[in-house]
mmCIF file of C-alpha atoms and ligand atoms in Angstrom:
data_model
loop_
_atom_site.group_PDB
_atom_site.id
_atom_site.type_symbol
_atom_site.label_atom_id
_atom_site.label_comp_id
_atom_site.label_asym_id
_atom_site.label_seq_id
_atom_site.Cartn_x
_atom_site.Cartn_y
_atom_site.Cartn_z
ATOM 1 C CA UNK U 1 -5.492 -31.766 -10.413
ATOM 2 C CA UNK U 2 -3.792 -30.659 -13.660
ATOM 3 C CA UNK U 3 -0.830 -32.781 -14.774
ATOM 4 C CA UNK U 4 1.725 -30.061 -15.486
ATOM 5 C CA UNK U 5 4.132 -32.425 -17.217
ATOM 6 C CA UNK U 6 1.735 -33.677 -19.867
ATOM 7 C CA UNK U 7 1.957 -32.067 -23.342
ATOM 8 C CA UNK U 8 -1.019 -29.841 -24.151
ATOM 9 C CA UNK U 9 -2.586 -30.703 -27.489
ATOM 10 C CA UNK U 10 -2.627 -28.010 -30.147
ATOM 11 C CA UNK U 11 -0.316 -25.653 -28.266
ATOM 12 C CA UNK U 12 2.939 -24.955 -30.085
ATOM 13 C CA UNK U 13 5.711 -25.779 -27.586
ATOM 14 C CA UNK U 14 8.399 -23.620 -29.236
ATOM 15 C CA UNK U 15 7.009 -20.880 -31.487
ATOM 16 C CA UNK U 16 9.281 -18.056 -32.728
ATOM 17 C CA UNK U 17 6.706 -15.600 -31.358
ATOM 18 C CA UNK U 18 7.491 -16.618 -27.780
ATOM 19 C CA UNK U 19 9.516 -13.983 -25.927
ATOM 20 C CA UNK U 20 8.785 -15.065 -22.351
ATOM 21 C CA UNK U 21 8.022 -18.134 -20.296
ATOM 22 C CA UNK U 22 5.789 -19.294 -17.486
ATOM 23 C CA UNK U 23 8.230 -19.534 -14.580
ATOM 24 C CA UNK U 24 5.984 -20.221 -11.607
ATOM 25 C CA UNK U 25 2.422 -21.001 -10.655
ATOM 26 C CA UNK U 26 0.516 -21.241 -7.376
ATOM 27 C CA UNK U 27 -3.065 -22.458 -7.127
ATOM 28 C CA UNK U 28 -5.557 -20.758 -4.802
ATOM 29 C CA UNK U 29 -8.477 -23.038 -5.754
ATOM 30 C CA UNK U 30 -9.304 -25.334 -8.695
ATOM 31 C CA UNK U 31 -10.196 -22.292 -10.798
ATOM 32 C CA UNK U 32 -8.018 -19.509 -9.383
ATOM 33 C CA UNK U 33 -4.255 -19.365 -9.688
ATOM 34 C CA UNK U 34 -1.288 -17.025 -9.619
ATOM 35 C CA UNK U 35 1.017 -17.181 -12.638
ATOM 36 C CA UNK U 36 4.452 -15.613 -13.071
ATOM 37 C CA UNK U 37 5.623 -14.910 -16.629
ATOM 38 C CA UNK U 38 9.167 -13.674 -17.213
ATOM 39 C CA UNK U 39 10.631 -12.120 -20.352
ATOM 40 C CA UNK U 40 13.541 -14.080 -21.889
ATOM 41 C CA UNK U 41 15.183 -10.711 -22.586
ATOM 42 C CA UNK U 42 15.035 -7.393 -20.758
ATOM 43 C CA UNK U 43 11.904 -6.647 -18.718
ATOM 44 C CA UNK U 44 9.568 -3.841 -19.790
ATOM 45 C CA UNK U 45 8.843 -1.068 -17.291
ATOM 46 C CA UNK U 46 5.230 -0.479 -16.317
ATOM 47 C CA UNK U 47 3.168 1.452 -13.798
ATOM 48 C CA UNK U 48 1.173 -0.316 -11.072
ATOM 49 C CA UNK U 49 -2.373 -0.787 -12.384
ATOM 50 C CA UNK U 50 -1.343 -1.429 -15.989
ATOM 51 C CA UNK U 51 -1.827 -4.731 -17.786
ATOM 52 C CA UNK U 52 0.145 -7.043 -20.051
ATOM 53 C CA UNK U 53 -1.195 -9.314 -22.780
ATOM 54 C CA UNK U 54 -0.048 -12.910 -22.541
ATOM 55 C CA UNK U 55 -0.620 -15.635 -25.068
ATOM 56 C CA UNK U 56 0.394 -18.908 -26.640
ATOM 57 C CA UNK U 57 0.392 -20.200 -30.187
ATOM 58 C CA UNK U 58 -2.313 -22.758 -30.926
ATOM 59 C CA UNK U 59 -2.404 -24.430 -34.333
ATOM 60 C CA UNK U 60 -0.346 -21.563 -35.757
ATOM 61 C CA UNK U 61 -2.504 -18.778 -34.295
ATOM 62 C CA UNK U 62 -1.932 -16.584 -31.269
ATOM 63 C CA UNK U 63 -4.474 -16.970 -28.459
ATOM 64 C CA UNK U 64 -3.966 -14.140 -25.979
ATOM 65 C CA UNK U 65 -5.706 -12.088 -23.306
ATOM 66 C CA UNK U 66 -4.909 -9.002 -21.194
ATOM 67 C CA UNK U 67 -4.153 -9.371 -17.458
ATOM 68 C CA UNK U 68 -3.500 -6.772 -14.769
ATOM 69 C CA UNK U 69 -0.039 -7.140 -13.305
ATOM 70 C CA UNK U 70 -0.131 -7.876 -9.574
ATOM 71 C CA UNK U 71 3.582 -7.539 -8.963
ATOM 72 C CA UNK U 72 5.346 -4.340 -8.097
ATOM 73 C CA UNK U 73 7.271 -3.049 -11.115
ATOM 74 C CA UNK U 74 10.405 -3.199 -8.963
ATOM 75 C CA UNK U 75 10.020 -6.997 -8.676
ATOM 76 C CA UNK U 76 8.495 -8.079 -12.018
ATOM 77 C CA UNK U 77 11.767 -8.076 -13.968
ATOM 78 C CA UNK U 78 13.427 -10.618 -11.713
ATOM 79 C CA UNK U 79 10.530 -12.668 -10.289
ATOM 80 C CA UNK U 80 8.341 -12.513 -13.407
ATOM 81 C CA UNK U 81 5.159 -10.524 -13.993
ATOM 82 C CA UNK U 82 2.590 -11.888 -11.580
ATOM 83 C CA UNK U 83 -0.991 -12.432 -12.716
ATOM 84 C CA UNK U 84 -3.992 -13.588 -10.709
ATOM 85 C CA UNK U 85 -6.329 -15.440 -13.048
ATOM 86 C CA UNK U 86 -9.716 -17.115 -12.910
ATOM 87 C CA UNK U 87 -10.316 -20.099 -15.135
ATOM 88 C CA UNK U 88 -13.481 -19.049 -16.954
ATOM 89 C CA UNK U 89 -15.909 -21.881 -17.593
ATOM 90 C CA UNK U 90 -16.461 -21.961 -21.342
ATOM 91 C CA UNK U 91 -13.569 -19.553 -21.918
ATOM 92 C CA UNK U 92 -11.034 -19.769 -24.735
ATOM 93 C CA UNK U 93 -7.649 -18.856 -23.246
ATOM 94 C CA UNK U 94 -7.881 -19.617 -19.534
ATOM 95 C CA UNK U 95 -8.509 -23.395 -19.845
ATOM 96 C CA UNK U 96 -5.305 -23.535 -21.952
ATOM 97 C CA UNK U 97 -3.357 -21.400 -19.474
ATOM 98 C CA UNK U 98 -4.418 -23.611 -16.568
ATOM 99 C CA UNK U 99 -3.089 -26.667 -18.456
ATOM 100 C CA UNK U 100 0.215 -25.025 -19.398
ATOM 101 C CA UNK U 101 3.282 -26.599 -17.779
ATOM 102 C CA UNK U 102 5.662 -24.341 -15.876
ATOM 103 C CA UNK U 103 8.643 -23.593 -18.122
ATOM 104 C CA UNK U 104 6.497 -23.342 -21.268
ATOM 105 C CA UNK U 105 7.161 -20.488 -23.719
ATOM 106 C CA UNK U 106 4.657 -17.618 -23.954
ATOM 107 C CA UNK U 107 4.244 -14.336 -25.778
ATOM 108 C CA UNK U 108 3.946 -11.295 -23.542
ATOM 109 C CA UNK U 109 3.420 -7.746 -24.775
ATOM 110 C CA UNK U 110 2.650 -4.457 -23.056
ATOM 111 C CA UNK U 111 2.291 -2.646 -20.840
ATOM 112 C CA UNK U 112 -0.988 -0.931 -21.607
ATOM 113 C CA UNK U 113 -3.722 0.823 -19.679
ATOM 114 C CA UNK U 114 -4.478 4.033 -17.833
ATOM 115 C CA UNK U 115 -5.798 2.520 -14.595
ATOM 116 C CA UNK U 116 -2.957 4.029 -12.602
ATOM 117 C CA UNK U 117 -2.556 6.135 -9.498
ATOM 118 C CA UNK U 118 -2.544 9.913 -9.537
ATOM 119 C CA UNK U 119 0.770 11.370 -8.441
ATOM 120 C CA UNK U 120 1.071 12.538 -4.835
ATOM 121 C CA UNK U 121 -2.543 11.824 -3.909
ATOM 122 C CA UNK U 122 -2.917 11.733 -0.110
ATOM 123 C CA UNK U 123 -6.654 10.969 -0.019
ATOM 124 C CA UNK U 124 -7.827 7.551 1.199
ATOM 125 C CA UNK U 125 -7.831 5.161 -1.749
ATOM 126 C CA UNK U 126 -11.029 3.110 -1.904
ATOM 127 C CA UNK U 127 -10.137 -0.007 -3.924
ATOM 128 C CA UNK U 128 -13.292 -1.883 -4.976
ATOM 129 C CA UNK U 129 -13.028 -5.227 -6.779
ATOM 130 C CA UNK U 130 -14.840 -8.419 -7.639
ATOM 131 C CA UNK U 131 -12.953 -11.696 -8.022
ATOM 132 C CA UNK U 132 -9.498 -11.290 -9.554
ATOM 133 C CA UNK U 133 -10.061 -7.525 -9.923
ATOM 134 C CA UNK U 134 -7.946 -6.991 -6.815
ATOM 135 C CA UNK U 135 -4.726 -7.697 -8.786
ATOM 136 C CA UNK U 136 -3.939 -4.105 -9.852
ATOM 137 C CA UNK U 137 -4.526 -2.855 -6.295
ATOM 138 C CA UNK U 138 -2.017 -5.372 -4.968
ATOM 139 C CA UNK U 139 0.557 -4.046 -7.473
ATOM 140 C CA UNK U 140 -0.188 -0.474 -6.391
ATOM 141 C CA UNK U 141 0.194 -1.173 -2.673
ATOM 142 C CA UNK U 142 3.280 -3.336 -3.155
ATOM 143 C CA UNK U 143 5.061 -0.596 -5.112
ATOM 144 C CA UNK U 144 3.959 2.207 -2.753
ATOM 145 C CA UNK U 145 5.271 0.115 0.093
ATOM 146 C CA UNK U 146 8.645 -0.410 -1.649
ATOM 147 C CA UNK U 147 8.791 3.342 -2.350
ATOM 148 C CA UNK U 148 8.230 4.022 1.356
ATOM 149 C CA UNK U 149 5.207 6.143 0.417
ATOM 150 C CA UNK U 150 2.148 4.090 1.351
ATOM 151 C CA UNK U 151 -1.263 5.688 0.860
ATOM 152 C CA UNK U 152 -4.120 4.905 3.218
ATOM 153 C CA UNK U 153 -6.376 2.362 1.505
ATOM 154 C CA UNK U 154 -9.655 0.557 2.032
ATOM 155 C CA UNK U 155 -9.764 -2.627 -0.031
ATOM 156 C CA UNK U 156 -13.179 -4.147 -0.729
ATOM 157 C CA UNK U 157 -13.199 -7.513 -2.505
ATOM 158 C CA UNK U 158 -16.267 -9.550 -3.374
ATOM 159 C CA UNK U 159 -16.196 -13.267 -4.175
ATOM 160 C CA UNK U 160 -18.645 -16.178 -4.211
ATOM 161 C CA UNK U 161 -16.804 -18.302 -1.647
ATOM 162 C CA UNK U 162 -14.433 -17.557 1.206
ATOM 163 C CA UNK U 163 -11.794 -19.813 -0.407
ATOM 164 C CA UNK U 164 -11.679 -17.422 -3.369
ATOM 165 C CA UNK U 165 -10.333 -14.438 -1.424
ATOM 166 C CA UNK U 166 -7.053 -14.023 -3.283
ATOM 167 C CA UNK U 167 -4.212 -12.146 -1.600
ATOM 168 C CA UNK U 168 -6.101 -12.522 1.666
ATOM 169 C CA UNK U 169 -3.065 -13.455 3.777
ATOM 170 C CA UNK U 170 -1.041 -10.625 2.258
ATOM 171 C CA UNK U 171 -3.703 -7.981 2.831
ATOM 172 C CA UNK U 172 -4.689 -9.202 6.294
ATOM 173 C CA UNK U 173 -0.997 -9.341 7.189
ATOM 174 C CA UNK U 174 -0.472 -5.741 6.094
ATOM 175 C CA UNK U 175 -3.492 -4.663 8.105
ATOM 176 C CA UNK U 176 -2.661 -6.552 11.305
ATOM 177 C CA UNK U 177 1.042 -5.658 11.298
ATOM 178 C CA UNK U 178 0.433 -2.080 10.211
ATOM 179 C CA UNK U 179 3.067 -2.621 7.513
ATOM 180 C CA UNK U 180 0.663 -1.075 5.002
ATOM 181 C CA UNK U 181 -2.212 1.192 6.136
ATOM 182 C CA UNK U 182 -5.017 -0.828 4.571
ATOM 183 C CA UNK U 183 -8.438 -1.829 5.859
ATOM 184 C CA UNK U 184 -9.432 -5.113 4.205
ATOM 185 C CA UNK U 185 -13.184 -5.508 3.648
ATOM 186 C CA UNK U 186 -13.981 -8.890 2.068
ATOM 187 C CA UNK U 187 -17.496 -10.119 1.330
ATOM 188 C CA UNK U 188 -18.998 -13.386 0.053
ATOM 189 C CA UNK U 189 -22.055 -13.393 -2.178
ATOM 190 C CA UNK U 190 -23.299 -16.926 -1.389
ATOM 191 C CA UNK U 191 -23.453 -16.995 2.413
ATOM 192 C CA UNK U 192 -25.844 -19.959 2.534
ATOM 193 C CA UNK U 193 -23.643 -22.254 0.521
ATOM 194 C CA UNK U 194 -22.082 -25.008 2.697
ATOM 195 C CA UNK U 195 -18.651 -23.927 1.402
ATOM 196 C CA UNK U 196 -19.149 -20.665 3.321
ATOM 197 C CA UNK U 197 -20.323 -22.320 6.556
ATOM 198 C CA UNK U 198 -17.349 -20.975 8.530
ATOM 199 C CA UNK U 199 -17.707 -17.415 7.172
ATOM 200 C CA UNK U 200 -18.590 -14.783 9.759
ATOM 201 C CA UNK U 201 -17.765 -11.689 7.725
ATOM 202 C CA UNK U 202 -19.834 -9.476 5.451
ATOM 203 C CA UNK U 203 -22.208 -10.987 2.940
ATOM 204 C CA UNK U 204 -23.628 -9.863 -0.383
ATOM 205 C CA UNK U 205 -21.980 -8.641 -3.542
ATOM 206 C CA UNK U 206 -19.321 -5.997 -3.136
ATOM 207 C CA UNK U 207 -21.497 -3.276 -4.691
ATOM 208 C CA UNK U 208 -24.138 -3.888 -2.006
ATOM 209 C CA UNK U 209 -21.715 -3.309 0.882
ATOM 210 C CA UNK U 210 -20.068 -0.223 -0.614
ATOM 211 C CA UNK U 211 -22.553 2.341 0.752
ATOM 212 C CA UNK U 212 -22.500 0.981 4.326
ATOM 213 C CA UNK U 213 -18.678 0.788 4.291
ATOM 214 C CA UNK U 214 -18.384 4.402 3.108
ATOM 215 C CA UNK U 215 -20.691 5.424 5.985
ATOM 216 C CA UNK U 216 -18.889 3.342 8.626
ATOM 217 C CA UNK U 217 -15.464 4.673 7.644
ATOM 218 C CA UNK U 218 -16.716 8.243 7.042
ATOM 219 C CA UNK U 219 -15.408 8.210 3.478
ATOM 220 C CA UNK U 220 -16.592 11.141 1.392
ATOM 221 C CA UNK U 221 -15.668 12.850 -1.881
ATOM 222 C CA UNK U 222 -13.679 15.307 0.230
ATOM 223 C CA UNK U 223 -11.360 12.703 1.754
ATOM 224 C CA UNK U 224 -11.207 9.775 -0.684
ATOM 225 C CA UNK U 225 -10.804 8.628 -4.274
ATOM 226 C CA UNK U 226 -12.272 5.422 -5.734
ATOM 227 C CA UNK U 227 -10.803 2.787 -8.052
ATOM 228 C CA UNK U 228 -13.067 -0.041 -9.250
ATOM 229 C CA UNK U 229 -11.993 -3.183 -11.113
ATOM 230 C CA UNK U 230 -13.529 -6.449 -12.300
ATOM 231 C CA UNK U 231 -17.032 -7.415 -13.403
ATOM 232 C CA UNK U 232 -18.652 -4.612 -15.478
ATOM 233 C CA UNK U 233 -22.075 -4.875 -13.789
ATOM 234 C CA UNK U 234 -20.421 -4.510 -10.387
ATOM 235 C CA UNK U 235 -18.412 -1.537 -11.629
ATOM 236 C CA UNK U 236 -21.436 0.304 -13.010
ATOM 237 C CA UNK U 237 -23.417 -0.329 -9.849
ATOM 238 C CA UNK U 238 -20.571 0.783 -7.552
ATOM 239 C CA UNK U 239 -20.020 3.846 -9.701
ATOM 240 C CA UNK U 240 -23.704 4.754 -9.366
ATOM 241 C CA UNK U 241 -23.398 4.594 -5.572
ATOM 242 C CA UNK U 242 -20.325 6.832 -5.629
ATOM 243 C CA UNK U 243 -21.819 9.386 -8.040
ATOM 244 C CA UNK U 244 -25.021 9.557 -5.972
ATOM 245 C CA UNK U 245 -22.855 10.446 -2.966
ATOM 246 C CA UNK U 246 -21.296 13.348 -4.818
ATOM 247 C CA UNK U 247 -18.050 11.793 -6.050
ATOM 248 C CA UNK U 248 -17.236 13.615 -9.289
ATOM 249 C CA UNK U 249 -16.679 11.324 -12.303
ATOM 250 C CA UNK U 250 -12.946 12.068 -12.382
ATOM 251 C CA UNK U 251 -12.694 10.737 -8.820
ATOM 252 C CA UNK U 252 -14.017 7.320 -9.869
ATOM 253 C CA UNK U 253 -11.477 5.297 -11.875
ATOM 254 C CA UNK U 254 -12.600 2.083 -13.582
ATOM 255 C CA UNK U 255 -11.083 -1.017 -15.203
ATOM 256 C CA UNK U 256 -13.650 -3.320 -16.839
ATOM 257 C CA UNK U 257 -12.429 -6.907 -17.304
ATOM 258 C CA UNK U 258 -14.954 -7.543 -20.058
ATOM 259 C CA UNK U 259 -17.637 -5.545 -21.898
ATOM 260 C CA UNK U 260 -21.015 -5.422 -20.160
ATOM 261 C CA UNK U 261 -23.359 -8.205 -21.275
ATOM 262 C CA UNK U 262 -20.693 -10.385 -22.913
ATOM 263 C CA UNK U 263 -20.532 -14.072 -21.989
ATOM 264 C CA UNK U 264 -17.868 -16.633 -22.880
ATOM 265 C CA UNK U 265 -18.588 -18.134 -26.277
ATOM 266 C CA UNK U 266 -18.403 -21.718 -25.003
ATOM 267 C CA UNK U 267 -21.168 -20.980 -22.503
ATOM 268 C CA UNK U 268 -23.555 -19.370 -24.955
ATOM 269 C CA UNK U 269 -23.162 -22.339 -27.301
ATOM 270 C CA UNK U 270 -23.352 -25.010 -24.601
ATOM 271 C CA UNK U 271 -25.686 -27.879 -25.399
ATOM 272 C CA UNK U 272 -26.377 -28.597 -21.717
ATOM 273 C CA UNK U 273 -28.553 -25.647 -20.693
ATOM 274 C CA UNK U 274 -28.399 -26.355 -16.935
ATOM 275 C CA UNK U 275 -24.595 -26.476 -17.059
ATOM 276 C CA UNK U 276 -24.540 -23.275 -19.117
ATOM 277 C CA UNK U 277 -26.744 -21.420 -16.621
ATOM 278 C CA UNK U 278 -24.624 -22.626 -13.709
ATOM 279 C CA UNK U 279 -21.417 -21.530 -15.449
ATOM 280 C CA UNK U 280 -22.888 -18.115 -16.283
ATOM 281 C CA UNK U 281 -23.918 -17.566 -12.674
ATOM 282 C CA UNK U 282 -20.483 -18.599 -11.426
ATOM 283 C CA UNK U 283 -18.732 -16.197 -13.819
ATOM 284 C CA UNK U 284 -21.209 -13.376 -13.124
ATOM 285 C CA UNK U 285 -20.559 -13.579 -9.373
ATOM 286 C CA UNK U 286 -16.957 -12.553 -9.923
HETATM 287 C C1 LIG M 301 -7.556 -4.687 -18.950
HETATM 288 C C2 LIG M 301 -7.965 -6.084 -18.539
HETATM 289 C C3 LIG M 301 -7.309 -6.710 -17.499
HETATM 290 C C4 LIG M 301 -7.697 -7.987 -17.099
HETATM 291 N N1 LIG M 301 -7.077 -8.567 -16.032
HETATM 292 C C5 LIG M 301 -7.501 -9.775 -15.590
HETATM 293 C C6 LIG M 301 -6.908 -10.361 -14.404
HETATM 294 O O1 LIG M 301 -5.997 -9.798 -13.777
HETATM 295 N N2 LIG M 301 -7.363 -11.582 -14.020
HETATM 296 C C7 LIG M 301 -8.363 -12.240 -14.689
HETATM 297 O O2 LIG M 301 -8.752 -13.349 -14.264
HETATM 298 N N3 LIG M 301 -8.950 -11.694 -15.793
HETATM 299 C C8 LIG M 301 -8.516 -10.502 -16.270
HETATM 300 N N4 LIG M 301 -9.061 -9.966 -17.405
HETATM 301 C C9 LIG M 301 -9.977 -10.811 -18.211
HETATM 302 C C10 LIG M 301 -9.137 -11.624 -19.241
HETATM 303 O O3 LIG M 301 -8.537 -10.780 -20.184
HETATM 304 C C11 LIG M 301 -9.971 -12.642 -20.016
HETATM 305 O O4 LIG M 301 -11.093 -12.028 -20.552
HETATM 306 C C12 LIG M 301 -10.416 -13.801 -19.125
HETATM 307 O O5 LIG M 301 -9.282 -14.443 -18.554
HETATM 308 C C13 LIG M 301 -11.238 -14.817 -19.901
HETATM 309 O O6 LIG M 301 -10.508 -15.294 -20.991
HETATM 310 P P1 LIG M 301 -11.020 -16.576 -21.789
HETATM 311 O O7 LIG M 301 -10.352 -16.569 -23.126
HETATM 312 O O8 LIG M 301 -10.847 -17.801 -20.958
HETATM 313 O O9 LIG M 301 -12.557 -16.316 -21.943
HETATM 314 P P2 LIG M 301 -13.303 -15.783 -23.285
HETATM 315 O O10 LIG M 301 -13.564 -16.918 -24.192
HETATM 316 O O11 LIG M 301 -12.544 -14.630 -23.840
HETATM 317 O O12 LIG M 301 -14.644 -15.292 -22.626
HETATM 318 C C14 LIG M 301 -14.680 -13.974 -22.094
HETATM 319 C C15 LIG M 301 -15.827 -13.915 -21.125
HETATM 320 O O13 LIG M 301 -15.453 -14.571 -19.914
HETATM 321 C C16 LIG M 301 -16.008 -13.902 -18.807
HETATM 322 N N5 LIG M 301 -14.875 -13.428 -17.988
HETATM 323 C C17 LIG M 301 -13.769 -12.766 -18.392
HETATM 324 N N6 LIG M 301 -12.922 -12.533 -17.365
HETATM 325 C C18 LIG M 301 -13.485 -13.067 -16.281
HETATM 326 C C19 LIG M 301 -13.080 -13.165 -14.931
HETATM 327 N N7 LIG M 301 -11.892 -12.667 -14.487
HETATM 328 N N8 LIG M 301 -13.928 -13.776 -14.080
HETATM 329 C C20 LIG M 301 -15.099 -14.286 -14.509
HETATM 330 N N9 LIG M 301 -15.534 -14.224 -15.791
HETATM 331 C C21 LIG M 301 -14.738 -13.631 -16.677
HETATM 332 C C22 LIG M 301 -16.843 -12.762 -19.368
HETATM 333 O O14 LIG M 301 -18.172 -13.174 -19.536
HETATM 334 C C23 LIG M 301 -16.184 -12.508 -20.707
HETATM 335 O O15 LIG M 301 -17.003 -11.882 -21.638
HETATM 336 C C24 LIG M 301 -8.711 -8.679 -17.805
HETATM 337 C C25 LIG M 301 -9.346 -8.049 -18.876
HETATM 338 C C26 LIG M 301 -8.983 -6.771 -19.238
HETATM 339 C C27 LIG M 301 -9.722 -6.106 -20.385
#
């Protein structure tokens, strides 16, 4: 368990570049957590689906990364911009973020990105994600709900372990109460792992269940639009499935969390090869 009160070595506690602070954090697992970062001054407007870049100063240099905002724009100004983040084994920024005490200064800039909803689109929205890639979809549904204009959605999310299904209670709650018209379709990629012993749902990576789900729910290019977010290999594979079913390219929107084929530097340079392979597999599952 991280000691949130301990000073973090190398991180500048009070840099002039800081314009925001970490105001809240909730852990989902040891390596997945929700973080809320609030501007010290006026909030910046953004559209659901866009991202912000957050960072800290380390030894005089900014270390920063982009993150999709999970909060509705209507709430981010007061509650803080919510981010759902995986601690990447061998990563540069996320191990620092996970050690950062609540209340610490941060630099936040943005918004950026074009992974946003089309105006007035009444087709079923097929939201496909791996790992933390569900964050922008949560922002979209939260804001549509606040606007009183929910759009029918099918939300597929693939993770390694059941415990990693972020926003599960929220999405299942929407579905069971009918508060938001969403069908939640989670899947775990390591069904034989003891950690998934209680899992009775779908298995396999999210790209492998996409075709069957489209068939079961009678989703076609005529009645739906697809948004895909997360791991680049998953995105390219899911896109292939959609294109082969006749979805035109402009009906398949994508947000890649990292360039295809790129691994964290710490992993590539790891001296312990077994540990490096394990870490690569864990990150690739997301
Ligand atoms: C537009 C955009 C939005 C993003 N939004 C989110 C988000 O909402 N939540 C989030 O957790 N990440 C998100 N990311 C990824 C994030 O920016 C960082 O790349 C990630 O947190 C790793 O940073 P790092 O410095 O620890 O790793 P680095 O040292 O920068 O290593 C990067 C490598 O880590 C791996 N990696 C990166 N992101 C992930 C991940 N999420 N899961 C598993 N492996 C990963 C990849 O191999 C990547 O090449 C987003 C990226 C982009 C481009």
